[in-house]
PDB file of C-alpha atoms in Angstrom:
ATOM      1  CA  MET A   1     -26.175-138.155 137.048  1.00  0.00           C
ATOM      2  CA  SER A   2     -27.345-136.682 140.220  1.00  0.00           C
ATOM      3  CA  GLU A   3     -30.702-135.048 140.812  1.00  0.00           C
ATOM      4  CA  ALA A   4     -30.978-131.356 141.327  1.00  0.00           C
ATOM      5  CA  GLN A   5     -32.223-130.359 144.749  1.00  0.00           C
ATOM      6  CA  ALA A   6     -35.846-129.322 144.671  1.00  0.00           C
ATOM      7  CA  GLY A   7     -36.243-125.681 143.920  1.00  0.00           C
ATOM      8  CA  GLN A   8     -32.500-124.979 143.563  1.00  0.00           C
ATOM      9  CA  GLY A   9     -31.595-123.925 140.001  1.00  0.00           C
ATOM     10  CA  ALA A  10     -32.080-125.792 136.791  1.00  0.00           C
ATOM     11  CA  PRO A  11     -32.570-129.576 136.938  1.00  0.00           C
ATOM     12  CA  SER A  12     -29.674-131.751 135.871  1.00  0.00           C
ATOM     13  CA  THR A  13     -30.028-134.110 132.956  1.00  0.00           C
ATOM     14  CA  PRO A  14     -31.724-137.232 134.356  1.00  0.00           C
ATOM     15  CA  ASP A  15     -29.924-140.541 134.298  1.00  0.00           C
ATOM     16  CA  TRP A  16     -32.334-142.052 131.841  1.00  0.00           C
ATOM     17  CA  SER A  17     -33.266-145.671 132.285  1.00  0.00           C
ATOM     18  CA  ALA A  18     -33.096-147.434 128.900  1.00  0.00           C
ATOM     19  CA  ALA A  19     -35.314-150.242 130.103  1.00  0.00           C
ATOM     20  CA  ARG A  20     -38.037-147.911 131.310  1.00  0.00           C
ATOM     21  CA  TYR A  21     -37.857-145.899 128.187  1.00  0.00           C
ATOM     22  CA  ALA A  22     -38.200-148.952 126.030  1.00  0.00           C
ATOM     23  CA  ARG A  23     -41.202-150.069 128.084  1.00  0.00           C
ATOM     24  CA  ASP A  24     -43.138-146.790 128.352  1.00  0.00           C
ATOM     25  CA  ALA A  25     -41.969-144.658 125.405  1.00  0.00           C
ATOM     26  CA  ARG A  26     -41.256-147.044 122.457  1.00  0.00           C
ATOM     27  CA  PHE A  27     -43.844-145.141 120.447  1.00  0.00           C
ATOM     28  CA  VAL A  28     -41.246-142.350 120.055  1.00  0.00           C
ATOM     29  CA  ALA A  29     -39.136-144.583 117.731  1.00  0.00           C
ATOM     30  CA  ASP A  30     -42.155-146.407 116.254  1.00  0.00           C
ATOM     31  CA  LEU A  31     -43.407-143.093 114.894  1.00  0.00           C
ATOM     32  CA  ALA A  32     -40.022-141.955 113.438  1.00  0.00           C
ATOM     33  CA  THR A  33     -39.977-143.759 110.086  1.00  0.00           C
ATOM     34  CA  PRO A  34     -41.178-140.624 108.109  1.00  0.00           C
ATOM     35  CA  VAL A  35     -38.300-138.670 109.566  1.00  0.00           C
ATOM     36  CA  LEU A  36     -35.848-141.400 108.748  1.00  0.00           C
ATOM     37  CA  ASP A  37     -37.209-141.520 105.148  1.00  0.00           C
ATOM     38  CA  LEU A  38     -36.301-137.799 104.746  1.00  0.00           C
ATOM     39  CA  LEU A  39     -32.664-138.770 104.750  1.00  0.00           C
ATOM     40  CA  GLY A  40     -32.999-140.632 101.430  1.00  0.00           C
ATOM     41  CA  PRO A  41     -30.340-143.193 100.588  1.00  0.00           C
ATOM     42  CA  VAL A  42     -27.673-143.509 103.212  1.00  0.00           C
ATOM     43  CA  GLN A  43     -25.710-146.516 101.950  1.00  0.00           C
ATOM     44  CA  GLY A  44     -22.037-145.907 102.708  1.00  0.00           C
ATOM     45  CA  LEU A  45     -22.566-142.563 104.425  1.00  0.00           C
ATOM     46  CA  GLU A  46     -21.079-141.516 107.758  1.00  0.00           C
ATOM     47  CA  VAL A  47     -24.138-140.618 109.801  1.00  0.00           C
ATOM     48  CA  LEU A  48     -24.490-139.236 113.319  1.00  0.00           C
ATOM     49  CA  ASP A  49     -27.578-140.211 115.265  1.00  0.00           C
ATOM     50  CA  LEU A  50     -27.913-137.339 117.737  1.00  0.00           C
ATOM     51  CA  GLY A  51     -29.753-138.281 120.852  1.00  0.00           C
ATOM     52  CA  CYS A  52     -29.769-141.931 119.933  1.00  0.00           C
ATOM     53  CA  GLY A  53     -31.505-143.208 123.120  1.00  0.00           C
ATOM     54  CA  ASP A  54     -31.331-146.887 123.356  1.00  0.00           C
ATOM     55  CA  GLY A  55     -30.542-147.225 119.651  1.00  0.00           C
ATOM     56  CA  PRO A  56     -33.592-148.280 117.611  1.00  0.00           C
ATOM     57  CA  MET A  57     -33.031-145.557 114.997  1.00  0.00           C
ATOM     58  CA  THR A  58     -29.262-146.113 115.067  1.00  0.00           C
ATOM     59  CA  ALA A  59     -29.998-149.720 114.233  1.00  0.00           C
ATOM     60  CA  ALA A  60     -32.412-148.653 111.453  1.00  0.00           C
ATOM     61  CA  LEU A  61     -29.760-146.420 109.918  1.00  0.00           C
ATOM     62  CA  ALA A  62     -27.224-149.201 110.038  1.00  0.00           C
ATOM     63  CA  ALA A  63     -29.781-151.581 108.413  1.00  0.00           C
ATOM     64  CA  ARG A  64     -30.038-149.079 105.509  1.00  0.00           C
ATOM     65  CA  GLY A  65     -26.239-149.259 105.032  1.00  0.00           C
ATOM     66  CA  ALA A  66     -25.074-146.182 106.885  1.00  0.00           C
ATOM     67  CA  ARG A  67     -21.851-146.163 108.885  1.00  0.00           C
ATOM     68  CA  VAL A  68     -23.633-144.758 111.916  1.00  0.00           C
ATOM     69  CA  THR A  69     -22.446-143.384 115.312  1.00  0.00           C
ATOM     70  CA  GLY A  70     -24.928-142.819 118.027  1.00  0.00           C
ATOM     71  CA  VAL A  71     -24.479-140.070 120.634  1.00  0.00           C
ATOM     72  CA  ASP A  72     -26.489-139.561 123.801  1.00  0.00           C
ATOM     73  CA  ALA A  73     -25.974-137.686 127.099  1.00  0.00           C
ATOM     74  CA  SER A  74     -27.135-140.745 129.092  1.00  0.00           C
ATOM     75  CA  ALA A  75     -24.619-143.471 129.939  1.00  0.00           C
ATOM     76  CA  ASP A  76     -27.444-146.020 130.246  1.00  0.00           C
ATOM     77  CA  MET A  77     -28.762-145.204 126.852  1.00  0.00           C
ATOM     78  CA  VAL A  78     -25.353-145.389 125.256  1.00  0.00           C
ATOM     79  CA  ALA A  79     -24.714-148.780 126.868  1.00  0.00           C
ATOM     80  CA  ALA A  80     -28.083-150.060 125.514  1.00  0.00           C
ATOM     81  CA  THR A  81     -27.135-148.874 122.015  1.00  0.00           C
ATOM     82  CA  GLN A  82     -23.694-150.540 122.259  1.00  0.00           C
ATOM     83  CA  ALA A  83     -25.410-153.751 123.430  1.00  0.00           C
ATOM     84  CA  ARG A  84     -27.100-153.870 120.055  1.00  0.00           C
ATOM     85  CA  GLY A  85     -23.590-154.119 118.528  1.00  0.00           C
ATOM     86  CA  LEU A  86     -23.641-150.505 117.369  1.00  0.00           C
ATOM     87  CA  THR A  87     -21.112-147.669 117.751  1.00  0.00           C
ATOM     88  CA  ALA A  88     -22.183-145.072 120.298  1.00  0.00           C
ATOM     89  CA  GLN A  89     -20.598-142.663 122.742  1.00  0.00           C
ATOM     90  CA  GLN A  90     -21.683-140.332 125.539  1.00  0.00           C
ATOM     91  CA  ALA A  91     -21.657-136.621 124.717  1.00  0.00           C
ATOM     92  CA  ASP A  92     -23.604-133.455 125.408  1.00  0.00           C
ATOM     93  CA  GLY A  93     -25.558-132.459 122.339  1.00  0.00           C
ATOM     94  CA  GLN A  94     -24.848-128.869 123.182  1.00  0.00           C
ATOM     95  CA  ALA A  95     -21.094-129.420 123.006  1.00  0.00           C
ATOM     96  CA  LEU A  96     -20.586-131.983 120.215  1.00  0.00           C
ATOM     97  CA  PRO A  97     -16.910-132.998 119.866  1.00  0.00           C
ATOM     98  CA  PHE A  98     -16.847-133.695 116.141  1.00  0.00           C
ATOM     99  CA  GLU A  99     -15.239-131.693 113.348  1.00  0.00           C
ATOM    100  CA  GLY A 100     -16.181-132.402 109.698  1.00  0.00           C
ATOM    101  CA  ALA A 101     -16.738-136.074 110.430  1.00  0.00           C
ATOM    102  CA  PHE A 102     -20.163-136.827 109.010  1.00  0.00           C
ATOM    103  CA  ASP A 103     -22.063-136.758 105.749  1.00  0.00           C
ATOM    104  CA  ALA A 104     -25.396-136.505 107.573  1.00  0.00           C
ATOM    105  CA  VAL A 105     -26.837-135.848 111.019  1.00  0.00           C
ATOM    106  CA  PHE A 106     -30.155-137.468 112.016  1.00  0.00           C
ATOM    107  CA  SER A 107     -32.044-136.702 115.209  1.00  0.00           C
ATOM    108  CA  ASN A 108     -35.519-137.821 116.410  1.00  0.00           C
ATOM    109  CA  ALA A 109     -37.234-136.516 119.584  1.00  0.00           C
ATOM    110  CA  ALA A 110     -33.965-135.388 121.150  1.00  0.00           C
ATOM    111  CA  ILE A 111     -33.018-131.769 120.322  1.00  0.00           C
ATOM    112  CA  HIS A 112     -35.814-130.312 122.398  1.00  0.00           C
ATOM    113  CA  TRP A 113     -34.056-131.747 125.473  1.00  0.00           C
ATOM    114  CA  MET A 114     -31.148-129.398 124.784  1.00  0.00           C
ATOM    115  CA  PRO A 115     -32.154-125.850 125.872  1.00  0.00           C
ATOM    116  CA  ASP A 116     -29.196-124.124 124.149  1.00  0.00           C
ATOM    117  CA  GLN A 117     -30.535-124.554 120.628  1.00  0.00           C
ATOM    118  CA  ASP A 118     -27.862-122.370 119.075  1.00  0.00           C
ATOM    119  CA  ALA A 119     -25.060-124.505 120.623  1.00  0.00           C
ATOM    120  CA  VAL A 120     -26.818-127.610 119.248  1.00  0.00           C
ATOM    121  CA  ILE A 121     -27.121-126.333 115.713  1.00  0.00           C
ATOM    122  CA  ALA A 122     -23.570-124.847 115.759  1.00  0.00           C
ATOM    123  CA  GLY A 123     -22.192-128.194 116.901  1.00  0.00           C
ATOM    124  CA  ILE A 124     -24.125-130.035 114.175  1.00  0.00           C
ATOM    125  CA  ALA A 125     -22.657-127.618 111.588  1.00  0.00           C
ATOM    126  CA  ARG A 126     -19.107-128.316 112.853  1.00  0.00           C
ATOM    127  CA  ALA A 127     -19.769-132.110 112.739  1.00  0.00           C
ATOM    128  CA  LEU A 128     -20.872-132.071 109.134  1.00  0.00           C
ATOM    129  CA  ARG A 129     -18.778-131.910 106.016  1.00  0.00           C
ATOM    130  CA  PRO A 130     -19.634-129.153 103.518  1.00  0.00           C
ATOM    131  CA  GLY A 131     -22.876-130.156 101.677  1.00  0.00           C
ATOM    132  CA  GLY A 132     -23.806-132.373 104.612  1.00  0.00           C
ATOM    133  CA  LEU A 133     -27.433-133.097 105.376  1.00  0.00           C
ATOM    134  CA  LEU A 134     -29.356-132.497 108.658  1.00  0.00           C
ATOM    135  CA  VAL A 135     -32.723-134.172 109.146  1.00  0.00           C
ATOM    136  CA  ALA A 136     -34.405-133.766 112.517  1.00  0.00           C
ATOM    137  CA  GLU A 137     -37.684-133.856 114.277  1.00  0.00           C
ATOM    138  CA  GLN A 138     -38.203-132.372 117.734  1.00  0.00           C
ATOM    139  CA  GLY A 139     -40.913-130.836 119.846  1.00  0.00           C
ATOM    140  CA  GLY A 140     -42.069-127.552 118.343  1.00  0.00           C
ATOM    141  CA  GLN A 141     -44.148-124.540 119.505  1.00  0.00           C
ATOM    142  CA  GLY A 142     -47.197-125.841 121.420  1.00  0.00           C
ATOM    143  CA  ASN A 143     -45.730-129.282 122.025  1.00  0.00           C
ATOM    144  CA  VAL A 144     -47.297-130.998 125.104  1.00  0.00           C
ATOM    145  CA  ALA A 145     -48.877-127.603 126.000  1.00  0.00           C
ATOM    146  CA  ALA A 146     -51.514-129.066 128.319  1.00  0.00           C
ATOM    147  CA  ILE A 147     -48.987-131.287 130.064  1.00  0.00           C
ATOM    148  CA  ARG A 148     -46.451-128.479 130.445  1.00  0.00           C
ATOM    149  CA  THR A 149     -48.994-126.089 131.784  1.00  0.00           C
ATOM    150  CA  ALA A 150     -50.153-128.701 134.363  1.00  0.00           C
ATOM    151  CA  LEU A 151     -46.534-129.323 135.370  1.00  0.00           C
ATOM    152  CA  ILE A 152     -45.873-125.616 135.816  1.00  0.00           C
ATOM    153  CA  ALA A 153     -49.068-125.276 137.973  1.00  0.00           C
ATOM    154  CA  ALA A 154     -48.162-128.298 140.124  1.00  0.00           C
ATOM    155  CA  LEU A 155     -44.598-127.055 140.544  1.00  0.00           C
ATOM    156  CA  ALA A 156     -45.930-123.733 141.720  1.00  0.00           C
ATOM    157  CA  GLU A 157     -47.960-125.595 144.371  1.00  0.00           C
ATOM    158  CA  GLU A 158     -44.642-127.088 145.466  1.00  0.00           C
ATOM    159  CA  GLY A 159     -43.106-123.623 145.764  1.00  0.00           C
ATOM    160  CA  ILE A 160     -41.105-123.945 142.570  1.00  0.00           C
ATOM    161  CA  ASP A 161     -41.478-121.043 140.047  1.00  0.00           C
ATOM    162  CA  THR A 162     -40.428-121.982 136.500  1.00  0.00           C
ATOM    163  CA  THR A 163     -41.515-121.858 132.944  1.00  0.00           C
ATOM    164  CA  LEU A 164     -39.628-125.110 132.246  1.00  0.00           C
ATOM    165  CA  ASP A 165     -37.625-123.322 129.540  1.00  0.00           C
ATOM    166  CA  GLU A 166     -34.506-124.896 131.206  1.00  0.00           C
ATOM    167  CA  VAL A 167     -35.897-128.411 130.534  1.00  0.00           C
ATOM    168  CA  TRP A 168     -37.446-128.212 127.059  1.00  0.00           C
ATOM    169  CA  ALA A 169     -36.930-125.994 123.951  1.00  0.00           C
ATOM    170  CA  PHE A 170     -39.945-126.037 121.644  1.00  0.00           C
ATOM    171  CA  PRO A 171     -39.175-123.431 118.994  1.00  0.00           C
ATOM    172  CA  SER A 172     -41.478-122.089 116.326  1.00  0.00           C
ATOM    173  CA  ALA A 173     -40.841-122.965 112.733  1.00  0.00           C
ATOM    174  CA  PRO A 174     -39.705-119.446 111.738  1.00  0.00           C
ATOM    175  CA  ALA A 175     -37.341-119.213 114.738  1.00  0.00           C
ATOM    176  CA  GLN A 176     -35.723-122.589 113.976  1.00  0.00           C
ATOM    177  CA  ARG A 177     -35.489-121.764 110.293  1.00  0.00           C
ATOM    178  CA  ALA A 178     -33.688-118.519 111.103  1.00  0.00           C
ATOM    179  CA  ARG A 179     -31.395-120.313 113.503  1.00  0.00           C
ATOM    180  CA  LEU A 180     -30.391-122.886 110.906  1.00  0.00           C
ATOM    181  CA  GLU A 181     -29.685-120.226 108.363  1.00  0.00           C
ATOM    182  CA  ARG A 182     -27.559-118.259 110.815  1.00  0.00           C
ATOM    183  CA  HIS A 183     -25.431-121.334 111.333  1.00  0.00           C
ATOM    184  CA  GLY A 184     -24.753-121.908 107.638  1.00  0.00           C
ATOM    185  CA  PHE A 185     -27.684-124.109 106.520  1.00  0.00           C
ATOM    186  CA  THR A 186     -29.915-123.834 103.495  1.00  0.00           C
ATOM    187  CA  VAL A 187     -33.311-124.939 104.750  1.00  0.00           C
ATOM    188  CA  GLU A 188     -35.309-127.089 102.407  1.00  0.00           C
ATOM    189  CA  HIS A 189     -38.304-127.252 104.775  1.00  0.00           C
ATOM    190  CA  CYS A 190     -39.153-126.575 108.391  1.00  0.00           C
ATOM    191  CA  ASP A 191     -42.721-127.298 109.440  1.00  0.00           C
ATOM    192  CA  LEU A 192     -44.811-127.702 112.545  1.00  0.00           C
ATOM    193  CA  ILE A 193     -46.863-130.952 112.527  1.00  0.00           C
ATOM    194  CA  PRO A 194     -49.584-131.418 115.125  1.00  0.00           C
ATOM    195  CA  ARG A 195     -49.575-135.065 116.112  1.00  0.00           C
ATOM    196  CA  PRO A 196     -51.767-136.138 118.971  1.00  0.00           C
ATOM    197  CA  THR A 197     -50.283-139.392 120.134  1.00  0.00           C
ATOM    198  CA  ARG A 198     -51.890-142.243 122.003  1.00  0.00           C
ATOM    199  CA  VAL A 199     -50.065-143.197 125.177  1.00  0.00           C
ATOM    200  CA  ASP A 200     -50.917-146.839 125.932  1.00  0.00           C
ATOM    201  CA  ALA A 201     -48.832-146.903 129.106  1.00  0.00           C
ATOM    202  CA  GLY A 202     -50.922-144.137 130.609  1.00  0.00           C
ATOM    203  CA  MET A 203     -50.272-140.626 131.738  1.00  0.00           C
ATOM    204  CA  GLU A 204     -48.531-141.432 135.005  1.00  0.00           C
ATOM    205  CA  ALA A 205     -46.079-143.663 133.070  1.00  0.00           C
ATOM    206  CA  TRP A 206     -45.549-140.846 130.529  1.00  0.00           C
ATOM    207  CA  LEU A 207     -44.824-138.426 133.302  1.00  0.00           C
ATOM    208  CA  GLY A 208     -42.530-140.827 135.116  1.00  0.00           C
ATOM    209  CA  THR A 209     -40.548-141.400 132.007  1.00  0.00           C
ATOM    210  CA  LEU A 210     -40.690-138.363 129.774  1.00  0.00           C
ATOM    211  CA  ALA A 211     -40.975-135.699 132.496  1.00  0.00           C
ATOM    212  CA  ALA A 212     -38.097-137.156 134.514  1.00  0.00           C
ATOM    213  CA  PRO A 213     -36.106-133.860 134.506  1.00  0.00           C
ATOM    214  CA  VAL A 214     -39.106-132.053 135.944  1.00  0.00           C
ATOM    215  CA  LEU A 215     -39.716-134.674 138.605  1.00  0.00           C
ATOM    216  CA  ALA A 216     -36.093-134.221 139.628  1.00  0.00           C
ATOM    217  CA  ARG A 217     -36.990-130.839 140.904  1.00  0.00           C
ATOM    218  CA  VAL A 218     -39.606-132.236 143.328  1.00  0.00           C
ATOM    219  CA  ALA A 219     -38.628-133.667 146.709  1.00  0.00           C
ATOM    220  CA  PRO A 220     -38.449-137.524 146.479  1.00  0.00           C
ATOM    221  CA  ASP A 221     -41.144-138.009 149.061  1.00  0.00           C
ATOM    222  CA  ARG A 222     -43.502-135.697 147.098  1.00  0.00           C
ATOM    223  CA  ARG A 223     -43.153-137.150 143.625  1.00  0.00           C
ATOM    224  CA  GLU A 224     -45.935-139.759 143.724  1.00  0.00           C
ATOM    225  CA  ALA A 225     -48.436-137.096 144.864  1.00  0.00           C
ATOM    226  CA  PHE A 226     -47.034-134.679 142.296  1.00  0.00           C
ATOM    227  CA  ILE A 227     -47.591-137.125 139.422  1.00  0.00           C
ATOM    228  CA  THR A 228     -51.141-137.773 140.694  1.00  0.00           C
ATOM    229  CA  ARG A 229     -51.814-134.046 140.764  1.00  0.00           C
ATOM    230  CA  VAL A 230     -50.574-133.437 137.230  1.00  0.00           C
ATOM    231  CA  THR A 231     -52.502-136.429 135.943  1.00  0.00           C
ATOM    232  CA  ARG A 232     -55.648-135.061 137.462  1.00  0.00           C
ATOM    233  CA  LEU A 233     -55.031-131.641 135.895  1.00  0.00           C
ATOM    234  CA  VAL A 234     -54.609-132.987 132.358  1.00  0.00           C
ATOM    235  CA  THR A 235     -57.438-135.479 132.483  1.00  0.00           C
ATOM    236  CA  PRO A 236     -60.149-133.155 130.964  1.00  0.00           C
ATOM    237  CA  ALA A 237     -57.905-132.415 127.987  1.00  0.00           C
ATOM    238  CA  LEU A 238     -56.059-135.648 127.336  1.00  0.00           C
ATOM    239  CA  ARG A 239     -58.128-138.626 128.493  1.00  0.00           C
ATOM    240  CA  ALA A 240     -60.705-139.791 125.925  1.00  0.00           C
ATOM    241  CA  GLU A 241     -64.164-141.035 126.887  1.00  0.00           C
ATOM    242  CA  ASP A 242     -62.993-144.653 126.556  1.00  0.00           C
ATOM    243  CA  GLY A 243     -60.234-144.043 129.049  1.00  0.00           C
ATOM    244  CA  THR A 244     -57.304-143.922 126.570  1.00  0.00           C
ATOM    245  CA  TRP A 245     -54.629-141.267 127.105  1.00  0.00           C
ATOM    246  CA  TRP A 246     -53.296-138.916 124.406  1.00  0.00           C
ATOM    247  CA  ALA A 247     -50.266-136.615 124.499  1.00  0.00           C
ATOM    248  CA  ASP A 248     -50.719-133.284 122.767  1.00  0.00           C
ATOM    249  CA  TYR A 249     -47.611-133.466 120.627  1.00  0.00           C
ATOM    250  CA  VAL A 250     -46.641-130.824 118.038  1.00  0.00           C
ATOM    251  CA  ARG A 251     -43.554-131.846 116.093  1.00  0.00           C
ATOM    252  CA  LEU A 252     -41.106-129.581 114.323  1.00  0.00           C
ATOM    253  CA  ARG A 253     -39.540-131.457 111.389  1.00  0.00           C
ATOM    254  CA  TYR A 254     -36.825-129.996 109.193  1.00  0.00           C
ATOM    255  CA  ARG A 255     -34.322-130.913 106.502  1.00  0.00           C
ATOM    256  CA  ALA A 256     -31.355-128.643 105.767  1.00  0.00           C
ATOM    257  CA  ILE A 257     -28.106-128.660 103.813  1.00  0.00           C
ATOM    258  CA  LEU A 258     -24.836-127.253 105.168  1.00  0.00           C
ATOM    259  CA  ARG A 259     -23.534-124.645 102.711  1.00  0.00           C
TER     260      ARG A 259
END
């Protein structure tokens, strides 16, 4: 997918590199077991892994006996999932093409990349059979607040005025609960979970991988300096005395049943 021109409209979805994501952001999947456990037994169930990335959770679902289909907007991520011998297809999570096809939908660290949250939840509801289960974790209100503020400030220095709402959606728990209920779900729980997360690859690697849609707004010859500037801005808040980096994650985790 092509980059957006710096300063012109919303950034396009980046063409994610599965190899880079596996190298610099494997902690995303490593920390997902509690979310996966919320599904309960999945043996024999048709499960959609929404935002499957390079497939680690798709593989985990398959290992638990689910008949799982991964979906991701990135062609490279879909190819990496398929290379594991798993079923996956490319699709926009804001326009899911499924109708009553699944017993459960699982999503980890993906839905916040889909700014039209109502379209996402409506598509999930269409994809599920009546009584189907949704279990998801995404960024919630306050997620990466220090990083986001530094990015906004550095973008302003580049002449780009944005709140980054077109990149990330980090809803509050009450807002997401209400959204789920509007789209036909009974919400069992929907909670914000502060989870400071160690970033062993370092902040520059985090930015290069997980802020790729933001970097796409910056002129290519300015990106290295931009990353250096953002890293400097977040250092007081996110680098510990021993030099380790921490991302200020706040997760929104929910489990809901389609009525």
